[in-house]
PDB file of C-alpha atoms in Angstrom:
ATOM      1  CA  MET X 958       0.017  -0.095   0.293  1.00  0.00           C
ATOM      2  CA  ALA X 959       3.088   2.266   0.489  1.00  0.00           C
ATOM      3  CA  ARG X 960       4.673   1.753  -2.216  1.00  0.00           C
ATOM      4  CA  TYR X 961       1.911   2.302  -4.352  1.00  0.00           C
ATOM      5  CA  LEU X 962       0.691   5.769  -2.560  1.00  0.00           C
ATOM      6  CA  HIS X 963       4.551   6.938  -2.971  1.00  0.00           C
ATOM      7  CA  ARG X 964       5.139   5.912  -6.627  1.00  0.00           C
ATOM      8  CA  CYS X 965       1.204   6.738  -7.745  1.00  0.00           C
ATOM      9  CA  ALA X 966       0.346   9.991  -6.009  1.00  0.00           C
ATOM     10  CA  GLY X 967      -0.952  12.529  -8.455  1.00  0.00           C
ATOM     11  CA  GLY X 968      -0.151  10.011 -11.322  1.00  0.00           C
ATOM     12  CA  LEU X 969      -1.076   8.067 -14.276  1.00  0.00           C
ATOM     13  CA  VAL X 970      -2.452   4.534 -13.942  1.00  0.00           C
ATOM     14  CA  VAL X 971      -2.916   2.726 -17.491  1.00  0.00           C
ATOM     15  CA  SER X 972      -5.295   0.021 -17.806  1.00  0.00           C
ATOM     16  CA  CYS X 973      -3.911  -2.561 -20.312  1.00  0.00           C
ATOM     17  CA  GLN X 974      -6.664  -4.806 -21.561  1.00  0.00           C
ATOM     18  CA  ALA X 975      -7.690  -6.576 -24.540  1.00  0.00           C
ATOM     19  CA  ARG X 976     -11.005  -8.571 -25.107  1.00  0.00           C
ATOM     20  CA  GLU X 977     -10.624 -12.233 -26.558  1.00  0.00           C
ATOM     21  CA  GLY X 978     -10.870 -11.832 -30.204  1.00  0.00           C
ATOM     22  CA  GLU X 979      -8.993  -8.825 -30.318  1.00  0.00           C
ATOM     23  CA  ALA X 980      -5.471  -8.529 -32.266  1.00  0.00           C
ATOM     24  CA  LEU X 981      -3.822  -7.848 -29.059  1.00  0.00           C
ATOM     25  CA  HIS X 982      -5.449 -10.483 -26.808  1.00  0.00           C
ATOM     26  CA  GLY X 983      -2.806 -12.362 -24.581  1.00  0.00           C
ATOM     27  CA  PRO X 984      -0.057 -12.196 -22.255  1.00  0.00           C
ATOM     28  CA  HIS X 985       2.582 -11.262 -24.540  1.00  0.00           C
ATOM     29  CA  PHE X 986       0.798  -8.331 -25.820  1.00  0.00           C
ATOM     30  CA  MET X 987      -0.091  -6.995 -22.690  1.00  0.00           C
ATOM     31  CA  ALA X 988       3.358  -7.268 -21.250  1.00  0.00           C
ATOM     32  CA  ALA X 989       4.521  -5.554 -24.373  1.00  0.00           C
ATOM     33  CA  MET X 990       1.585  -2.777 -23.619  1.00  0.00           C
ATOM     34  CA  ALA X 991       2.410  -2.211 -20.089  1.00  0.00           C
ATOM     35  CA  ARG X 992       6.095  -1.544 -21.015  1.00  0.00           C
ATOM     36  CA  SER X 993       5.155   0.934 -23.349  1.00  0.00           C
ATOM     37  CA  ALA X 994       2.815   2.511 -21.006  1.00  0.00           C
ATOM     38  CA  VAL X 995       5.553   2.394 -18.113  1.00  0.00           C
ATOM     39  CA  ALA X 996       8.283   3.951 -20.743  1.00  0.00           C
ATOM     40  CA  GLY X 997       5.451   6.628 -21.491  1.00  0.00           C
ATOM     41  CA  GLY X 998       5.043   7.734 -17.644  1.00  0.00           C
ATOM     42  CA  ALA X 999       2.782   5.374 -16.234  1.00  0.00           C
ATOM     43  CA  ARG X1000       3.170   5.082 -12.197  1.00  0.00           C
ATOM     44  CA  ALA X1001       1.264   1.717 -12.337  1.00  0.00           C
ATOM     45  CA  VAL X1002      -0.874  -0.653 -14.291  1.00  0.00           C
ATOM     46  CA  ARG X1003      -4.136  -2.271 -14.138  1.00  0.00           C
ATOM     47  CA  ILE X1004      -4.494  -5.779 -15.829  1.00  0.00           C
ATOM     48  CA  ASN X1005      -7.113  -8.272 -16.589  1.00  0.00           C
ATOM     49  CA  GLY X1006      -6.467 -12.070 -15.771  1.00  0.00           C
ATOM     50  CA  PRO X1007      -4.104 -14.014 -13.963  1.00  0.00           C
ATOM     51  CA  ALA X1008      -1.861 -15.111 -17.135  1.00  0.00           C
ATOM     52  CA  ASP X1009      -1.877 -11.367 -18.004  1.00  0.00           C
ATOM     53  CA  VAL X1010      -0.997 -10.263 -14.443  1.00  0.00           C
ATOM     54  CA  ALA X1011       1.679 -12.709 -14.293  1.00  0.00           C
ATOM     55  CA  ALA X1012       3.240 -11.759 -17.663  1.00  0.00           C
ATOM     56  CA  VAL X1013       3.075  -8.241 -16.749  1.00  0.00           C
ATOM     57  CA  ARG X1014       4.439  -8.673 -13.220  1.00  0.00           C
ATOM     58  CA  ALA X1015       7.402  -9.849 -15.049  1.00  0.00           C
ATOM     59  CA  ALA X1016       7.791  -7.436 -17.272  1.00  0.00           C
ATOM     60  CA  VAL X1017       7.437  -4.052 -15.535  1.00  0.00           C
ATOM     61  CA  ASP X1018       8.722  -2.658 -12.080  1.00  0.00           C
ATOM     62  CA  VAL X1019       5.585  -0.815 -11.218  1.00  0.00           C
ATOM     63  CA  PRO X1020       2.547  -1.794  -9.082  1.00  0.00           C
ATOM     64  CA  VAL X1021       0.547  -3.886 -10.840  1.00  0.00           C
ATOM     65  CA  ILE X1022      -3.531  -3.759 -10.295  1.00  0.00           C
ATOM     66  CA  GLY X1023      -5.032  -6.935 -11.073  1.00  0.00           C
ATOM     67  CA  LEU X1024      -8.868  -7.704 -12.137  1.00  0.00           C
ATOM     68  CA  TRP X1025     -10.807 -10.454 -13.271  1.00  0.00           C
ATOM     69  CA  LYS X1026     -13.527 -10.040 -15.633  1.00  0.00           C
ATOM     70  CA  ASP X1027     -15.752 -12.878 -15.367  1.00  0.00           C
ATOM     71  CA  GLY X1028     -18.865 -12.361 -17.383  1.00  0.00           C
ATOM     72  CA  ASP X1029     -20.600  -9.467 -18.701  1.00  0.00           C
ATOM     73  CA  THR X1030     -23.570  -8.684 -16.402  1.00  0.00           C
ATOM     74  CA  GLY X1031     -23.970  -7.687 -12.394  1.00  0.00           C
ATOM     75  CA  VAL X1032     -20.870  -8.283 -10.428  1.00  0.00           C
ATOM     76  CA  TYR X1033     -18.435  -9.424 -13.023  1.00  0.00           C
ATOM     77  CA  ILE X1034     -15.192  -7.556 -11.799  1.00  0.00           C
ATOM     78  CA  THR X1035     -13.518  -9.979  -9.755  1.00  0.00           C
ATOM     79  CA  PRO X1036     -16.821 -11.648  -8.608  1.00  0.00           C
ATOM     80  CA  THR X1037     -15.454 -14.003  -6.040  1.00  0.00           C
ATOM     81  CA  LEU X1038     -12.954 -14.409  -3.313  1.00  0.00           C
ATOM     82  CA  ALA X1039     -11.436 -17.359  -5.231  1.00  0.00           C
ATOM     83  CA  HIS X1040     -11.074 -15.019  -8.365  1.00  0.00           C
ATOM     84  CA  ALA X1041      -9.142 -12.379  -5.999  1.00  0.00           C
ATOM     85  CA  LEU X1042      -6.776 -14.941  -4.320  1.00  0.00           C
ATOM     86  CA  GLU X1043      -5.539 -16.308  -7.531  1.00  0.00           C
ATOM     87  CA  LEU X1044      -4.916 -12.719  -8.887  1.00  0.00           C
ATOM     88  CA  ALA X1045      -2.914 -12.224  -5.631  1.00  0.00           C
ATOM     89  CA  ALA X1046      -1.000 -15.204  -6.405  1.00  0.00           C
ATOM     90  CA  ALA X1047      -0.218 -14.345 -10.146  1.00  0.00           C
ATOM     91  CA  GLY X1048       1.626 -11.298  -8.790  1.00  0.00           C
ATOM     92  CA  ALA X1049      -0.971  -8.538  -8.234  1.00  0.00           C
ATOM     93  CA  ASP X1050       0.147  -6.032  -5.749  1.00  0.00           C
ATOM     94  CA  ILE X1051      -3.226  -4.699  -5.600  1.00  0.00           C
ATOM     95  CA  VAL X1052      -6.501  -6.698  -6.390  1.00  0.00           C
ATOM     96  CA  ALA X1053      -9.441  -4.477  -7.698  1.00  0.00           C
ATOM     97  CA  LEU X1054     -13.032  -5.619  -7.286  1.00  0.00           C
ATOM     98  CA  ASP X1055     -16.710  -4.806  -7.576  1.00  0.00           C
ATOM     99  CA  ALA X1056     -17.620  -3.334  -4.331  1.00  0.00           C
ATOM    100  CA  THR X1057     -21.046  -2.301  -5.170  1.00  0.00           C
ATOM    101  CA  ALA X1058     -24.101  -3.017  -3.044  1.00  0.00           C
ATOM    102  CA  ARG X1059     -25.136  -6.152  -5.392  1.00  0.00           C
ATOM    103  CA  PRO X1060     -24.905  -9.648  -4.127  1.00  0.00           C
ATOM    104  CA  ARG X1061     -21.439 -11.316  -4.837  1.00  0.00           C
ATOM    105  CA  PRO X1062     -21.890 -14.670  -6.678  1.00  0.00           C
ATOM    106  CA  ASP X1063     -19.964 -16.668  -3.751  1.00  0.00           C
ATOM    107  CA  GLY X1064     -22.275 -15.488  -1.161  1.00  0.00           C
ATOM    108  CA  LEU X1065     -19.451 -13.360   0.886  1.00  0.00           C
ATOM    109  CA  ASP X1066     -20.209  -9.838   1.985  1.00  0.00           C
ATOM    110  CA  LEU X1067     -17.543  -7.239   1.063  1.00  0.00           C
ATOM    111  CA  THR X1068     -16.070  -7.318   4.352  1.00  0.00           C
ATOM    112  CA  ALA X1069     -15.055 -10.832   4.286  1.00  0.00           C
ATOM    113  CA  THR X1070     -13.684 -10.795   1.012  1.00  0.00           C
ATOM    114  CA  VAL X1071     -11.505  -7.719   1.908  1.00  0.00           C
ATOM    115  CA  ALA X1072     -10.372  -9.892   4.829  1.00  0.00           C
ATOM    116  CA  GLY X1073      -9.370 -12.631   2.985  1.00  0.00           C
ATOM    117  CA  LEU X1074      -7.246 -10.755   0.728  1.00  0.00           C
ATOM    118  CA  HIS X1075      -5.657  -9.002   3.403  1.00  0.00           C
ATOM    119  CA  ALA X1076      -4.884 -12.215   5.055  1.00  0.00           C
ATOM    120  CA  ALA X1077      -3.089 -13.211   1.708  1.00  0.00           C
ATOM    121  CA  GLY X1078      -1.119  -9.714   1.651  1.00  0.00           C
ATOM    122  CA  ALA X1079      -2.695  -8.126  -0.956  1.00  0.00           C
ATOM    123  CA  VAL X1080      -4.012  -4.398  -0.942  1.00  0.00           C
ATOM    124  CA  VAL X1081      -7.679  -4.175  -2.057  1.00  0.00           C
ATOM    125  CA  MET X1082      -9.082  -1.501  -4.278  1.00  0.00           C
ATOM    126  CA  ALA X1083     -12.905  -1.161  -4.113  1.00  0.00           C
ATOM    127  CA  ASP X1084     -14.630  -0.239  -7.612  1.00  0.00           C
ATOM    128  CA  VAL X1085     -17.784   1.727  -6.802  1.00  0.00           C
ATOM    129  CA  SER X1086     -20.579   3.544  -8.743  1.00  0.00           C
ATOM    130  CA  THR X1087     -22.120   5.648  -5.901  1.00  0.00           C
ATOM    131  CA  PRO X1088     -20.854   7.674  -2.629  1.00  0.00           C
ATOM    132  CA  GLU X1089     -22.677   5.261  -0.429  1.00  0.00           C
ATOM    133  CA  GLU X1090     -20.801   2.337  -2.030  1.00  0.00           C
ATOM    134  CA  GLY X1091     -17.790   4.120  -1.392  1.00  0.00           C
ATOM    135  CA  ARG X1092     -18.413   4.736   2.181  1.00  0.00           C
ATOM    136  CA  ALA X1093     -19.300   1.033   2.573  1.00  0.00           C
ATOM    137  CA  ALA X1094     -16.220  -0.388   0.964  1.00  0.00           C
ATOM    138  CA  ALA X1095     -14.125   2.144   3.091  1.00  0.00           C
ATOM    139  CA  GLY X1096     -16.087   0.572   6.161  1.00  0.00           C
ATOM    140  CA  ALA X1097     -15.483  -2.961   4.915  1.00  0.00           C
ATOM    141  CA  GLY X1098     -11.637  -2.280   5.144  1.00  0.00           C
ATOM    142  CA  ALA X1099     -10.757  -1.665   1.457  1.00  0.00           C
ATOM    143  CA  ASP X1100      -7.599   0.155   0.954  1.00  0.00           C
ATOM    144  CA  LEU X1101      -8.494   2.411  -2.045  1.00  0.00           C
ATOM    145  CA  VAL X1102     -11.921   3.323  -3.458  1.00  0.00           C
ATOM    146  CA  ALA X1103     -12.174   3.627  -7.254  1.00  0.00           C
ATOM    147  CA  THR X1104     -15.014   5.411  -9.222  1.00  0.00           C
ATOM    148  CA  THR X1105     -14.871   2.751 -12.082  1.00  0.00           C
ATOM    149  CA  LEU X1106     -18.146   1.684 -11.930  1.00  0.00           C
ATOM    150  CA  SER X1107     -19.795   5.076 -12.198  1.00  0.00           C
ATOM    151  CA  GLY X1108     -22.605   4.944 -15.095  1.00  0.00           C
ATOM    152  CA  TYR X1109     -22.341   1.267 -15.327  1.00  0.00           C
ATOM    153  CA  THR X1110     -24.659   0.124 -12.885  1.00  0.00           C
ATOM    154  CA  PRO X1111     -28.774   0.418 -11.980  1.00  0.00           C
ATOM    155  CA  ALA X1112     -27.673   2.922  -8.913  1.00  0.00           C
ATOM    156  CA  SER X1113     -25.745   5.232 -11.018  1.00  0.00           C
ATOM    157  CA  PRO X1114     -27.227   6.887 -14.225  1.00  0.00           C
ATOM    158  CA  PRO X1115     -25.684   6.452 -17.561  1.00  0.00           C
ATOM    159  CA  ARG X1116     -23.166   9.428 -18.283  1.00  0.00           C
ATOM    160  CA  GLU X1117     -21.068  10.486 -21.168  1.00  0.00           C
ATOM    161  CA  GLY X1118     -17.829  11.630 -19.666  1.00  0.00           C
ATOM    162  CA  PRO X1119     -16.176  11.069 -16.346  1.00  0.00           C
ATOM    163  CA  ASP X1120     -17.792  11.360 -12.935  1.00  0.00           C
ATOM    164  CA  LEU X1121     -15.739  14.127 -11.954  1.00  0.00           C
ATOM    165  CA  GLU X1122     -18.448  14.988  -9.096  1.00  0.00           C
ATOM    166  CA  LEU X1123     -18.379  11.378  -7.719  1.00  0.00           C
ATOM    167  CA  VAL X1124     -14.387  12.055  -7.441  1.00  0.00           C
ATOM    168  CA  ALA X1125     -15.008  14.992  -5.411  1.00  0.00           C
ATOM    169  CA  ARG X1126     -17.459  13.871  -3.233  1.00  0.00           C
ATOM    170  CA  LEU X1127     -15.579  10.766  -2.309  1.00  0.00           C
ATOM    171  CA  SER X1128     -12.386  12.803  -1.611  1.00  0.00           C
ATOM    172  CA  ARG X1129     -13.977  14.656   0.792  1.00  0.00           C
ATOM    173  CA  THR X1130     -15.840  12.110   2.679  1.00  0.00           C
ATOM    174  CA  GLN X1131     -13.539   8.835   2.495  1.00  0.00           C
ATOM    175  CA  PRO X1132     -10.620   8.141   4.953  1.00  0.00           C
ATOM    176  CA  VAL X1133      -8.885   6.293   2.173  1.00  0.00           C
ATOM    177  CA  PRO X1134      -7.400   7.442  -1.527  1.00  0.00           C
ATOM    178  CA  VAL X1135      -9.854   7.998  -4.213  1.00  0.00           C
ATOM    179  CA  VAL X1136      -8.630   6.661  -7.521  1.00  0.00           C
ATOM    180  CA  ALA X1137     -10.542   8.114 -10.673  1.00  0.00           C
ATOM    181  CA  GLU X1138     -11.463   5.963 -13.184  1.00  0.00           C
ATOM    182  CA  GLY X1139     -14.251   5.698 -16.110  1.00  0.00           C
ATOM    183  CA  ARG X1140     -14.420   7.370 -19.252  1.00  0.00           C
ATOM    184  CA  TYR X1141     -11.178   9.295 -18.936  1.00  0.00           C
ATOM    185  CA  THR X1142     -10.385  10.325 -22.783  1.00  0.00           C
ATOM    186  CA  THR X1143      -8.263  13.374 -22.660  1.00  0.00           C
ATOM    187  CA  PRO X1144      -5.299  14.718 -20.539  1.00  0.00           C
ATOM    188  CA  ALA X1145      -7.532  17.638 -19.417  1.00  0.00           C
ATOM    189  CA  GLN X1146     -10.040  15.429 -17.967  1.00  0.00           C
ATOM    190  CA  ALA X1147      -7.030  13.286 -16.201  1.00  0.00           C
ATOM    191  CA  ALA X1148      -5.796  16.691 -14.740  1.00  0.00           C
ATOM    192  CA  ASP X1149      -9.343  17.555 -13.844  1.00  0.00           C
ATOM    193  CA  ALA X1150      -9.601  14.505 -11.851  1.00  0.00           C
ATOM    194  CA  LEU X1151      -6.796  15.355  -9.771  1.00  0.00           C
ATOM    195  CA  ARG X1152      -8.205  18.951  -9.155  1.00  0.00           C
ATOM    196  CA  ALA X1153     -11.334  17.256  -7.840  1.00  0.00           C
ATOM    197  CA  GLY X1154      -9.248  15.249  -5.163  1.00  0.00           C
ATOM    198  CA  ALA X1155      -8.006  11.884  -6.782  1.00  0.00           C
ATOM    199  CA  HIS X1156      -5.328  10.233  -5.619  1.00  0.00           C
ATOM    200  CA  SER X1157      -4.335   9.085  -9.299  1.00  0.00           C
ATOM    201  CA  VAL X1158      -6.206   8.531 -12.414  1.00  0.00           C
ATOM    202  CA  VAL X1159      -6.694   5.223 -14.535  1.00  0.00           C
ATOM    203  CA  VAL X1160      -6.868   5.603 -18.396  1.00  0.00           C
ATOM    204  CA  GLY X1161      -7.572   2.711 -20.183  1.00  0.00           C
ATOM    205  CA  GLY X1162      -9.067   2.783 -23.955  1.00  0.00           C
ATOM    206  CA  ALA X1163      -7.996   6.183 -24.743  1.00  0.00           C
ATOM    207  CA  ILE X1164      -4.280   4.601 -24.537  1.00  0.00           C
ATOM    208  CA  THR X1165      -4.638   0.931 -25.059  1.00  0.00           C
ATOM    209  CA  ARG X1166      -7.168   0.125 -27.612  1.00  0.00           C
ATOM    210  CA  PRO X1167      -5.932   1.110 -31.158  1.00  0.00           C
ATOM    211  CA  ALA X1168      -9.033  -0.205 -32.817  1.00  0.00           C
ATOM    212  CA  ASP X1169     -11.214   1.813 -30.915  1.00  0.00           C
ATOM    213  CA  ILE X1170      -8.779   5.022 -31.412  1.00  0.00           C
ATOM    214  CA  THR X1171      -8.547   4.226 -35.135  1.00  0.00           C
ATOM    215  CA  ALA X1172     -12.475   4.092 -35.314  1.00  0.00           C
ATOM    216  CA  ARG X1173     -12.908   7.527 -33.687  1.00  0.00           C
ATOM    217  CA  PHE X1174     -10.345   9.024 -36.124  1.00  0.00           C
ATOM    218  CA  ALA X1175     -12.168   7.080 -39.153  1.00  0.00           C
ATOM    219  CA  GLY X1176     -15.664   7.921 -37.959  1.00  0.00           C
ATOM    220  CA  ALA X1177     -14.547  11.568 -37.756  1.00  0.00           C
ATOM    221  CA  LEU X1178     -13.448  11.692 -41.294  1.00  0.00           C
ATOM    222  CA  ALA X1179     -16.370   9.812 -42.721  1.00  0.00           C
ATOM    223  CA  ASP X1180     -18.593  12.681 -41.445  1.00  0.00           C
ATOM    224  CA  VAL X1181     -16.731  15.255 -43.785  1.00  0.00           C
ATOM    225  CA  PRO X1182     -17.757  15.529 -47.348  1.00  0.00           C
ATOM    226  CA  VAL X1183     -14.813  14.463 -49.831  1.00  0.00           C
ATOM    227  CA  PRO X1184     -13.924  17.636 -52.000  1.00  0.00           C
ATOM    228  CA  ALA X1185     -14.366  17.137 -55.603  1.00  0.00           C
ATOM    229  CA  ALA X1186     -11.071  16.208 -57.696  1.00  0.00           C
ATOM    230  CA  ARG X1187      -9.293  19.429 -58.597  1.00  0.00           C
ATOM    231  CA  PRO X1188      -8.517  19.300 -62.415  1.00  0.00           C
ATOM    232  CA  ALA X1189      -4.717  19.262 -63.347  1.00  0.00           C
ATOM    233  CA  ALA X1190      -3.156  22.573 -63.681  1.00  0.00           C
ATOM    234  CA  ALA X1191      -2.599  23.366 -67.723  1.00  0.00           C
ATOM    235  CA  THR X1192       0.932  23.936 -68.633  1.00  0.00           C
ATOM    236  CA  ASP X1193       1.891  25.743 -71.716  1.00  0.00           C
ATOM    237  CA  VAL X1194       4.370  23.816 -73.838  1.00  0.00           C
ATOM    238  CA  THR X1195       6.275  24.885 -76.753  1.00  0.00           C
ATOM    239  CA  ASP X1196       5.787  23.136 -80.246  1.00  0.00           C
ATOM    240  CA  GLU X1197       8.940  20.891 -79.368  1.00  0.00           C
ATOM    241  CA  GLY X1198       6.704  19.689 -76.485  1.00  0.00           C
ATOM    242  CA  THR X1199       8.612  21.277 -73.540  1.00  0.00           C
ATOM    243  CA  PRO X1200       7.287  23.812 -71.101  1.00  0.00           C
ATOM    244  CA  ALA X1201       7.641  27.225 -72.372  1.00  0.00           C
TER     245      ALA X1201
END
């Protein structure tokens, strides 16, 4: 925990993830992505799944935040204590998990899950969507609270950009550091999160999803009418066929 707080205060955390079926899916590619992120100034990396965590842990000397997305509805970010412990065993310094009010698939409450991870020597990052969930996570013993799930749960309305209001509110009211995460797409937004009180800022797709980044540029160009081709400039020539 002290290592993370010292190294990451006021800094950038890069989420290096690729879904199955994407060109960069797999431990080798994620290790390379993590090295690139660290070379660019990332203070820590956030990595999905034990295999990628192990590969990245061997590749970089910065704190590794591990999570395990299992499923795509309900509680699917590190949904059970067993998932969390496997991430810790793979080398995650910090384990991120869903800390919303929704029931966890293994039936354990958040306090028991956090206690199990602490017993394994791991730091716990609680991904929440509301101020109330942030308070509950801190009360359950979580070491860090992240705004990752704002806009993605029934308790928090969808939004276009990052939830800076949640960052500010949690930073004012929680006894643990607050990590800003969720829809940060520009450097200015990341800086705004620090001004709102965040300890550090996680940025993912805006940095590490080349297909999505390319699609944004391609989409912007597709909306612009293509200008008509201009005729070639006429060139006066002499009777001998050379420019006059």
